[in-house]
Every structure is written in structure tokens, then in C-alpha cells.
Amino acid sequence: MSAPEPADVVFLFDVDNTLLDNDRVADDLRRHLTRAFGAESQERYWTIFERLRSELGYADYLGALQRYRAEVPRDSKLLEVSRYLIDYPFANRLYPGSLDVIERLGAWGPTVILSDGDVVFQPRKVWRSGLFEAVEGRVLIYIHKEQELDDVEKRHPARHYVLVDDKLRILDAVKQVWGDRLTTVFPRQGHYARDPELLAKHPAADVSIDRVGDLLRYDLPALLAAARKDRANGPDSGGAKP
């Protein structure tokens, strides 16, 4: 079977704190856990969560709940917390303009979700938020997505890629592999995008915006041209402007 013809451009979107306000999801979960178990147990859950994230390399909300259950195996309220997570209304946490941006860029080339995460909760989030439908089912979820670029290229070949992600670390890692074939877009949303220490560790993106909806102001030539501009080090260079 022959390989598919490369698209002129493919748009890759991260999910958490890029298209969807995951910080608010976490805040909602904190409040729910506090109501169900109390402040001390809520803090214990997040300690387990962070430890598991260090082990796995991605956030695993249900996995952390499983580990927490081992400490309180007879607490029936854990079943309700599981239901809360599975049925969470993720569509209400999309950033303003997220779906409009996917639709606008989708007129220029295929749009693809490119995310890290577990194999249950992260796909559920993508589906319940409406993102699965918005990208017509083109969803890739890896453990470390920046290490799977050969698979991304195989599944969605393109002459040029545009990657929208709230983590400069990811944008920089992918830029080092794809070079001028990639335009990196950095929405300054979420706690990672506002952490001065993290920002100082990596070069500025090709394009920096305050929120993902700002991409509606860009046209395709501007996004493609931004990949060839010199990038200054540090978080304050701002990237390309529309």
C-alpha cells in the first residue's frame, strides 16, 4: 500500500491548557475531593498524583485514584469520584475560540490532536470536550509525544507542520527535529506557560499569543513565514506578530 501524499500543511494541537483549561478542571477536582474526603485526604491524592506523573511522564488522574484506593480500600465514596471524573463536562472548559480556531485552520489543512496521556481518561476528555469531532477523529495520544514524531509523520505526512502547545519545552524539542518545516505557536495559557523558570529554559516560539483564540487573527502565509524567522532566546521576545 502506497504512502499517502503529504499535505501542504498539517496543524497539530495539544489539549491541556492549549485548547482546554485543564487548570480549572484540576481546581474543580480539588474542590470535589475536599467535599468528599476532607482537605487532608485531598492533599494526599495530589501527592500521589504528582508522584505517579514523575514515574510515568504524564498526568494519570484515574491511576492516582487507584493508588489512593489502596490506602482506603473500603471507602465507597471513591466510586463517586470515579464517576465525577469520567462524566466531567469537559466541553464547558474549552477556551473561548478553540473550536473556531480548529475550524479556521482546518480550511487550510488537516487538524490533528497531538497529546500526552493515559489510554482511558485522556481519550475520554478529547471525546467529551467535542475535540474528537472537531478534528474528525484525527487524535494521537502518546506517552512522550515529542519522541514519536516519526509516527506522527507516517500517519499525517506534511511538507510543513504548525504545532500549538502551551509548553515551550515541547515546542523546542519538536523544533529541533523538524526545523524550518515547523511553525511553533505558544499560547500563554495555564500554569506552565506562566512559570518564569520554565520559560527561561527554552527559546521563544515562532509565534507567541496570549490565548489560543488569537490565532483567528493570523493568515496562513504569516504562520508559514514565522518558521523561518530567527528566534531570540528567552520568554520576552514575543515571537512573530500577525
PDB file of C-alpha atoms in Angstrom:
ATOM      1  CA  MET A   1       0.000   0.000   0.000  1.00  0.00           C
ATOM      2  CA  SER A   2       1.498   3.336  -1.036  1.00  0.00           C
ATOM      3  CA  ALA A   3       2.097   6.092   1.478  1.00  0.00           C
ATOM      4  CA  PRO A   4      -0.405   8.971   1.489  1.00  0.00           C
ATOM      5  CA  GLU A   5       0.527  12.110  -0.415  1.00  0.00           C
ATOM      6  CA  PRO A   6       1.898  14.735   2.011  1.00  0.00           C
ATOM      7  CA  ALA A   7      -0.397  17.645   2.775  1.00  0.00           C
ATOM      8  CA  ASP A   8       0.953  21.130   2.264  1.00  0.00           C
ATOM      9  CA  VAL A   9       0.402  21.833   5.974  1.00  0.00           C
ATOM     10  CA  VAL A  10      -0.882  19.891   8.991  1.00  0.00           C
ATOM     11  CA  PHE A  11      -1.944  21.618  12.218  1.00  0.00           C
ATOM     12  CA  LEU A  12      -1.128  19.829  15.473  1.00  0.00           C
ATOM     13  CA  PHE A  13      -2.911  20.860  18.677  1.00  0.00           C
ATOM     14  CA  ASP A  14      -2.089  19.984  22.254  1.00  0.00           C
ATOM     15  CA  VAL A  15      -5.125  19.653  24.543  1.00  0.00           C
ATOM     16  CA  ASP A  16      -4.473  20.535  28.188  1.00  0.00           C
ATOM     17  CA  ASN A  17      -4.112  24.293  28.731  1.00  0.00           C
ATOM     18  CA  THR A  18      -3.924  24.751  24.963  1.00  0.00           C
ATOM     19  CA  LEU A  19      -7.464  24.087  23.772  1.00  0.00           C
ATOM     20  CA  LEU A  20      -8.937  23.187  27.152  1.00  0.00           C
ATOM     21  CA  ASP A  21      -8.468  24.915  30.525  1.00  0.00           C
ATOM     22  CA  ASN A  22      -7.102  21.943  32.452  1.00  0.00           C
ATOM     23  CA  ASP A  23      -6.110  24.117  35.410  1.00  0.00           C
ATOM     24  CA  ARG A  24      -9.820  24.755  36.018  1.00  0.00           C
ATOM     25  CA  VAL A  25     -10.528  21.032  35.712  1.00  0.00           C
ATOM     26  CA  ALA A  26      -7.923  20.366  38.407  1.00  0.00           C
ATOM     27  CA  ASP A  27      -9.372  23.110  40.628  1.00  0.00           C
ATOM     28  CA  ASP A  28     -12.841  21.568  40.272  1.00  0.00           C
ATOM     29  CA  LEU A  29     -11.445  18.175  41.227  1.00  0.00           C
ATOM     30  CA  ARG A  30      -9.711  19.654  44.268  1.00  0.00           C
ATOM     31  CA  ARG A  31     -12.978  21.112  45.494  1.00  0.00           C
ATOM     32  CA  HIS A  32     -14.818  17.869  44.833  1.00  0.00           C
ATOM     33  CA  LEU A  33     -12.227  15.797  46.692  1.00  0.00           C
ATOM     34  CA  THR A  34     -12.286  18.203  49.630  1.00  0.00           C
ATOM     35  CA  ARG A  35     -16.064  17.903  49.878  1.00  0.00           C
ATOM     36  CA  ALA A  36     -15.925  14.110  49.610  1.00  0.00           C
ATOM     37  CA  PHE A  37     -12.913  13.324  51.823  1.00  0.00           C
ATOM     38  CA  GLY A  38     -11.697  16.499  53.524  1.00  0.00           C
ATOM     39  CA  ALA A  39      -8.709  18.756  52.899  1.00  0.00           C
ATOM     40  CA  GLU A  40      -6.062  16.368  54.222  1.00  0.00           C
ATOM     41  CA  SER A  41      -7.170  13.468  52.016  1.00  0.00           C
ATOM     42  CA  GLN A  42      -7.475  15.801  49.031  1.00  0.00           C
ATOM     43  CA  GLU A  43      -3.851  16.833  49.517  1.00  0.00           C
ATOM     44  CA  ARG A  44      -2.856  13.178  49.811  1.00  0.00           C
ATOM     45  CA  TYR A  45      -4.447  12.441  46.429  1.00  0.00           C
ATOM     46  CA  TRP A  46      -2.406  15.179  44.746  1.00  0.00           C
ATOM     47  CA  THR A  47       0.779  13.936  46.385  1.00  0.00           C
ATOM     48  CA  ILE A  48       0.101  10.511  44.846  1.00  0.00           C
ATOM     49  CA  PHE A  49      -0.831  12.170  41.553  1.00  0.00           C
ATOM     50  CA  GLU A  50       2.455  14.090  41.299  1.00  0.00           C
ATOM     51  CA  ARG A  51       4.494  11.027  42.262  1.00  0.00           C
ATOM     52  CA  LEU A  52       2.762   8.976  39.580  1.00  0.00           C
ATOM     53  CA  ARG A  53       3.283  11.715  36.991  1.00  0.00           C
ATOM     54  CA  SER A  54       7.008  11.654  37.772  1.00  0.00           C
ATOM     55  CA  GLU A  55       7.051   7.889  37.239  1.00  0.00           C
ATOM     56  CA  LEU A  56       5.000   7.810  34.036  1.00  0.00           C
ATOM     57  CA  GLY A  57       5.840  11.133  32.403  1.00  0.00           C
ATOM     58  CA  TYR A  58       2.195  12.172  32.002  1.00  0.00           C
ATOM     59  CA  ALA A  59      -0.819  13.005  34.164  1.00  0.00           C
ATOM     60  CA  ASP A  60      -2.896   9.976  35.190  1.00  0.00           C
ATOM     61  CA  TYR A  61      -5.907  11.077  37.221  1.00  0.00           C
ATOM     62  CA  LEU A  62      -7.561   7.655  37.329  1.00  0.00           C
ATOM     63  CA  GLY A  63      -4.279   5.906  38.067  1.00  0.00           C
ATOM     64  CA  ALA A  64      -3.733   8.216  41.026  1.00  0.00           C
ATOM     65  CA  LEU A  65      -7.246   7.402  42.225  1.00  0.00           C
ATOM     66  CA  GLN A  66      -6.423   3.686  42.004  1.00  0.00           C
ATOM     67  CA  ARG A  67      -3.326   4.185  44.148  1.00  0.00           C
ATOM     68  CA  TYR A  68      -5.257   6.291  46.621  1.00  0.00           C
ATOM     69  CA  ARG A  69      -7.818   3.494  46.852  1.00  0.00           C
ATOM     70  CA  ALA A  70      -5.097   1.110  48.054  1.00  0.00           C
ATOM     71  CA  GLU A  71      -4.768   3.306  51.143  1.00  0.00           C
ATOM     72  CA  VAL A  72      -8.529   3.454  51.841  1.00  0.00           C
ATOM     73  CA  PRO A  73      -9.923   0.296  50.169  1.00  0.00           C
ATOM     74  CA  ARG A  74     -13.265   0.383  51.992  1.00  0.00           C
ATOM     75  CA  ASP A  75     -14.228   3.967  51.229  1.00  0.00           C
ATOM     76  CA  SER A  76     -17.223   3.713  48.922  1.00  0.00           C
ATOM     77  CA  LYS A  77     -17.052   7.440  48.073  1.00  0.00           C
ATOM     78  CA  LEU A  78     -14.155   6.629  45.725  1.00  0.00           C
ATOM     79  CA  LEU A  79     -16.672   5.190  43.276  1.00  0.00           C
ATOM     80  CA  GLU A  80     -18.448   8.543  43.129  1.00  0.00           C
ATOM     81  CA  VAL A  81     -15.175  10.361  42.489  1.00  0.00           C
ATOM     82  CA  SER A  82     -14.503   7.988  39.603  1.00  0.00           C
ATOM     83  CA  ARG A  83     -17.920   8.831  38.161  1.00  0.00           C
ATOM     84  CA  TYR A  84     -17.200  12.534  38.632  1.00  0.00           C
ATOM     85  CA  LEU A  85     -14.017  12.256  36.565  1.00  0.00           C
ATOM     86  CA  ILE A  86     -15.476  10.102  33.812  1.00  0.00           C
ATOM     87  CA  ASP A  87     -18.597  12.254  33.422  1.00  0.00           C
ATOM     88  CA  TYR A  88     -16.903  15.645  33.838  1.00  0.00           C
ATOM     89  CA  PRO A  89     -18.332  18.228  31.366  1.00  0.00           C
ATOM     90  CA  PHE A  90     -15.088  18.977  29.540  1.00  0.00           C
ATOM     91  CA  ALA A  91     -16.871  20.888  26.782  1.00  0.00           C
ATOM     92  CA  ASN A  92     -17.527  23.625  29.369  1.00  0.00           C
ATOM     93  CA  ARG A  93     -13.787  24.046  29.875  1.00  0.00           C
ATOM     94  CA  LEU A  94     -12.748  24.706  26.289  1.00  0.00           C
ATOM     95  CA  TYR A  95     -11.023  28.057  25.918  1.00  0.00           C
ATOM     96  CA  PRO A  96     -13.028  30.675  24.018  1.00  0.00           C
ATOM     97  CA  GLY A  97     -12.384  30.338  20.313  1.00  0.00           C
ATOM     98  CA  SER A  98     -10.841  26.838  20.473  1.00  0.00           C
ATOM     99  CA  LEU A  99     -13.334  25.238  18.121  1.00  0.00           C
ATOM    100  CA  ASP A 100     -13.351  28.298  15.857  1.00  0.00           C
ATOM    101  CA  VAL A 101      -9.559  28.091  15.525  1.00  0.00           C
ATOM    102  CA  ILE A 102      -9.722  24.403  14.617  1.00  0.00           C
ATOM    103  CA  GLU A 103     -12.381  25.153  12.014  1.00  0.00           C
ATOM    104  CA  ARG A 104     -10.463  28.117  10.556  1.00  0.00           C
ATOM    105  CA  LEU A 105      -7.151  26.282  10.300  1.00  0.00           C
ATOM    106  CA  GLY A 106      -8.922  23.173   9.071  1.00  0.00           C
ATOM    107  CA  ALA A 107      -9.788  25.059   5.895  1.00  0.00           C
ATOM    108  CA  TRP A 108      -6.039  25.203   5.154  1.00  0.00           C
ATOM    109  CA  GLY A 109      -5.037  21.665   6.078  1.00  0.00           C
ATOM    110  CA  PRO A 110      -5.789  18.676   8.315  1.00  0.00           C
ATOM    111  CA  THR A 111      -6.106  19.403  12.035  1.00  0.00           C
ATOM    112  CA  VAL A 112      -4.806  16.794  14.477  1.00  0.00           C
ATOM    113  CA  ILE A 113      -4.882  16.433  18.254  1.00  0.00           C
ATOM    114  CA  LEU A 114      -1.352  15.632  19.494  1.00  0.00           C
ATOM    115  CA  SER A 115      -1.388  14.946  23.225  1.00  0.00           C
ATOM    116  CA  ASP A 116       0.301  13.060  26.036  1.00  0.00           C
ATOM    117  CA  GLY A 117      -1.749  11.000  28.464  1.00  0.00           C
ATOM    118  CA  ASP A 118      -3.156   7.696  29.615  1.00  0.00           C
ATOM    119  CA  VAL A 119      -5.242   5.410  27.423  1.00  0.00           C
ATOM    120  CA  VAL A 120      -8.584   5.915  29.206  1.00  0.00           C
ATOM    121  CA  PHE A 121      -9.057   9.369  30.726  1.00  0.00           C
ATOM    122  CA  GLN A 122      -7.267  11.445  28.081  1.00  0.00           C
ATOM    123  CA  PRO A 123      -9.237   9.974  25.151  1.00  0.00           C
ATOM    124  CA  ARG A 124     -12.405  10.434  27.201  1.00  0.00           C
ATOM    125  CA  LYS A 125     -11.524  14.092  27.701  1.00  0.00           C
ATOM    126  CA  VAL A 126     -10.927  14.590  23.976  1.00  0.00           C
ATOM    127  CA  TRP A 127     -14.226  12.945  23.113  1.00  0.00           C
ATOM    128  CA  ARG A 128     -16.442  14.624  25.746  1.00  0.00           C
ATOM    129  CA  SER A 129     -14.988  18.054  25.031  1.00  0.00           C
ATOM    130  CA  GLY A 130     -16.028  17.876  21.382  1.00  0.00           C
ATOM    131  CA  LEU A 131     -12.424  17.956  20.151  1.00  0.00           C
ATOM    132  CA  PHE A 132     -12.599  14.457  18.667  1.00  0.00           C
ATOM    133  CA  GLU A 133     -15.434  15.536  16.395  1.00  0.00           C
ATOM    134  CA  ALA A 134     -13.808  18.885  15.616  1.00  0.00           C
ATOM    135  CA  VAL A 135     -10.684  17.205  14.191  1.00  0.00           C
ATOM    136  CA  GLU A 136     -12.747  14.453  12.522  1.00  0.00           C
ATOM    137  CA  GLY A 137     -11.215  11.732  14.675  1.00  0.00           C
ATOM    138  CA  ARG A 138      -7.577  12.589  13.965  1.00  0.00           C
ATOM    139  CA  VAL A 139      -6.317  12.080  17.525  1.00  0.00           C
ATOM    140  CA  LEU A 140      -2.830  10.979  18.587  1.00  0.00           C
ATOM    141  CA  ILE A 141      -2.098  10.359  22.273  1.00  0.00           C
ATOM    142  CA  TYR A 142       1.375   9.206  23.295  1.00  0.00           C
ATOM    143  CA  ILE A 143       3.369   8.849  26.497  1.00  0.00           C
ATOM    144  CA  HIS A 144       6.014  11.319  25.259  1.00  0.00           C
ATOM    145  CA  LYS A 145       4.751  12.847  22.037  1.00  0.00           C
ATOM    146  CA  GLU A 146       7.996  14.664  21.254  1.00  0.00           C
ATOM    147  CA  GLN A 147       9.640  11.226  20.948  1.00  0.00           C
ATOM    148  CA  GLU A 148       7.060   9.923  18.460  1.00  0.00           C
ATOM    149  CA  LEU A 149       7.490  12.365  15.601  1.00  0.00           C
ATOM    150  CA  ASP A 150       8.316   9.618  13.105  1.00  0.00           C
ATOM    151  CA  ASP A 151       4.912   8.083  13.816  1.00  0.00           C
ATOM    152  CA  VAL A 152       3.233  11.480  13.510  1.00  0.00           C
ATOM    153  CA  GLU A 153       4.842  11.961  10.096  1.00  0.00           C
ATOM    154  CA  LYS A 154       3.840   8.463   8.995  1.00  0.00           C
ATOM    155  CA  ARG A 155       0.194   8.970   9.967  1.00  0.00           C
ATOM    156  CA  HIS A 156      -0.097  12.595   8.854  1.00  0.00           C
ATOM    157  CA  PRO A 157       2.665  13.425   6.343  1.00  0.00           C
ATOM    158  CA  ALA A 158       3.090  17.094   5.526  1.00  0.00           C
ATOM    159  CA  ARG A 159       5.504  19.467   3.887  1.00  0.00           C
ATOM    160  CA  HIS A 160       5.017  21.811   6.847  1.00  0.00           C
ATOM    161  CA  TYR A 161       3.614  21.480  10.363  1.00  0.00           C
ATOM    162  CA  VAL A 162       2.160  24.017  12.773  1.00  0.00           C
ATOM    163  CA  LEU A 163       2.294  22.909  16.416  1.00  0.00           C
ATOM    164  CA  VAL A 164       0.209  24.752  19.033  1.00  0.00           C
ATOM    165  CA  ASP A 165       1.273  23.891  22.587  1.00  0.00           C
ATOM    166  CA  ASP A 166       1.413  25.622  25.984  1.00  0.00           C
ATOM    167  CA  LYS A 167       4.814  24.081  26.853  1.00  0.00           C
ATOM    168  CA  LEU A 168       7.937  25.700  25.444  1.00  0.00           C
ATOM    169  CA  ARG A 169       9.829  22.509  26.276  1.00  0.00           C
ATOM    170  CA  ILE A 170       7.719  20.544  23.821  1.00  0.00           C
ATOM    171  CA  LEU A 171       7.818  23.230  21.148  1.00  0.00           C
ATOM    172  CA  ASP A 172      11.604  23.468  21.384  1.00  0.00           C
ATOM    173  CA  ALA A 173      12.081  19.677  21.270  1.00  0.00           C
ATOM    174  CA  VAL A 174       9.956  19.311  18.138  1.00  0.00           C
ATOM    175  CA  LYS A 175      11.595  22.353  16.521  1.00  0.00           C
ATOM    176  CA  GLN A 176      14.992  20.744  16.936  1.00  0.00           C
ATOM    177  CA  VAL A 177      13.796  17.762  14.897  1.00  0.00           C
ATOM    178  CA  TRP A 178      11.688  19.424  12.201  1.00  0.00           C
ATOM    179  CA  GLY A 179      13.475  22.781  11.972  1.00  0.00           C
ATOM    180  CA  ASP A 180      12.016  25.174   9.394  1.00  0.00           C
ATOM    181  CA  ARG A 181       9.377  22.592   8.473  1.00  0.00           C
ATOM    182  CA  LEU A 182       7.667  23.530  11.747  1.00  0.00           C
ATOM    183  CA  THR A 183       5.987  26.690  12.993  1.00  0.00           C
ATOM    184  CA  THR A 184       5.734  26.655  16.791  1.00  0.00           C
ATOM    185  CA  VAL A 185       2.818  28.522  18.373  1.00  0.00           C
ATOM    186  CA  PHE A 186       2.869  29.262  22.111  1.00  0.00           C
ATOM    187  CA  PRO A 187      -0.405  30.286  23.782  1.00  0.00           C
ATOM    188  CA  ARG A 188       0.435  31.809  27.167  1.00  0.00           C
ATOM    189  CA  GLN A 189      -2.263  29.866  28.992  1.00  0.00           C
ATOM    190  CA  GLY A 190      -2.069  27.677  32.082  1.00  0.00           C
ATOM    191  CA  HIS A 191       0.494  27.414  34.850  1.00  0.00           C
ATOM    192  CA  TYR A 192       3.300  26.000  32.683  1.00  0.00           C
ATOM    193  CA  ALA A 193       3.106  28.950  30.299  1.00  0.00           C
ATOM    194  CA  ARG A 194       3.347  31.429  33.184  1.00  0.00           C
ATOM    195  CA  ASP A 195       6.210  29.790  35.096  1.00  0.00           C
ATOM    196  CA  PRO A 196       9.260  32.097  34.821  1.00  0.00           C
ATOM    197  CA  GLU A 197      11.742  29.288  35.482  1.00  0.00           C
ATOM    198  CA  LEU A 198      10.299  27.099  32.749  1.00  0.00           C
ATOM    199  CA  LEU A 199      10.120  29.994  30.304  1.00  0.00           C
ATOM    200  CA  ALA A 200      13.760  30.880  30.877  1.00  0.00           C
ATOM    201  CA  LYS A 201      14.962  27.393  29.962  1.00  0.00           C
ATOM    202  CA  HIS A 202      13.894  27.385  26.319  1.00  0.00           C
ATOM    203  CA  PRO A 203      13.912  29.669  23.249  1.00  0.00           C
ATOM    204  CA  ALA A 204      10.837  31.663  22.375  1.00  0.00           C
ATOM    205  CA  ALA A 205       8.351  30.099  19.999  1.00  0.00           C
ATOM    206  CA  ASP A 206       7.980  31.274  16.419  1.00  0.00           C
ATOM    207  CA  VAL A 207       4.597  32.740  17.348  1.00  0.00           C
ATOM    208  CA  SER A 208       3.516  33.773  20.864  1.00  0.00           C
ATOM    209  CA  ILE A 209      -0.102  34.658  21.633  1.00  0.00           C
ATOM    210  CA  ASP A 210      -1.989  35.480  24.803  1.00  0.00           C
ATOM    211  CA  ARG A 211      -4.746  32.944  24.142  1.00  0.00           C
ATOM    212  CA  VAL A 212      -5.467  30.276  21.561  1.00  0.00           C
ATOM    213  CA  GLY A 213      -8.351  32.297  20.121  1.00  0.00           C
ATOM    214  CA  ASP A 214      -5.817  34.892  18.962  1.00  0.00           C
ATOM    215  CA  LEU A 215      -4.878  32.518  16.144  1.00  0.00           C
ATOM    216  CA  LEU A 216      -8.026  33.699  14.372  1.00  0.00           C
ATOM    217  CA  ARG A 217      -6.109  36.907  13.551  1.00  0.00           C
ATOM    218  CA  TYR A 218      -3.432  35.038  11.580  1.00  0.00           C
ATOM    219  CA  ASP A 219      -3.445  34.049   7.955  1.00  0.00           C
ATOM    220  CA  LEU A 220      -1.627  31.021   6.564  1.00  0.00           C
ATOM    221  CA  PRO A 221       1.277  32.886   4.909  1.00  0.00           C
ATOM    222  CA  ALA A 222       2.102  34.562   8.240  1.00  0.00           C
ATOM    223  CA  LEU A 223       2.169  31.224  10.063  1.00  0.00           C
ATOM    224  CA  LEU A 224       4.354  29.585   7.427  1.00  0.00           C
ATOM    225  CA  ALA A 225       6.754  32.521   7.264  1.00  0.00           C
ATOM    226  CA  ALA A 226       7.169  32.609  11.047  1.00  0.00           C
ATOM    227  CA  ALA A 227       9.059  29.302  10.964  1.00  0.00           C
ATOM    228  CA  ARG A 228      11.908  30.908   9.049  1.00  0.00           C
ATOM    229  CA  LYS A 229      12.382  33.878  11.334  1.00  0.00           C
ATOM    230  CA  ASP A 230      15.288  33.949  13.762  1.00  0.00           C
ATOM    231  CA  ARG A 231      14.162  33.124  17.266  1.00  0.00           C
ATOM    232  CA  ALA A 232      15.647  35.067  20.145  1.00  0.00           C
ATOM    233  CA  ASN A 233      16.341  33.311  23.441  1.00  0.00           C
ATOM    234  CA  GLY A 234      14.151  33.984  26.442  1.00  0.00           C
ATOM    235  CA  PRO A 235      10.465  34.384  27.086  1.00  0.00           C
ATOM    236  CA  ASP A 236      10.106  38.063  26.296  1.00  0.00           C
ATOM    237  CA  SER A 237      10.928  38.122  22.606  1.00  0.00           C
ATOM    238  CA  GLY A 238       7.247  37.628  21.840  1.00  0.00           C
ATOM    239  CA  GLY A 239       7.620  35.669  18.617  1.00  0.00           C
ATOM    240  CA  ALA A 240       6.102  36.675  15.310  1.00  0.00           C
ATOM    241  CA  LYS A 241       3.143  39.021  15.029  1.00  0.00           C
ATOM    242  CA  PRO A 242       0.223  38.671  12.604  1.00  0.00           C
TER     243      PRO A 242
END
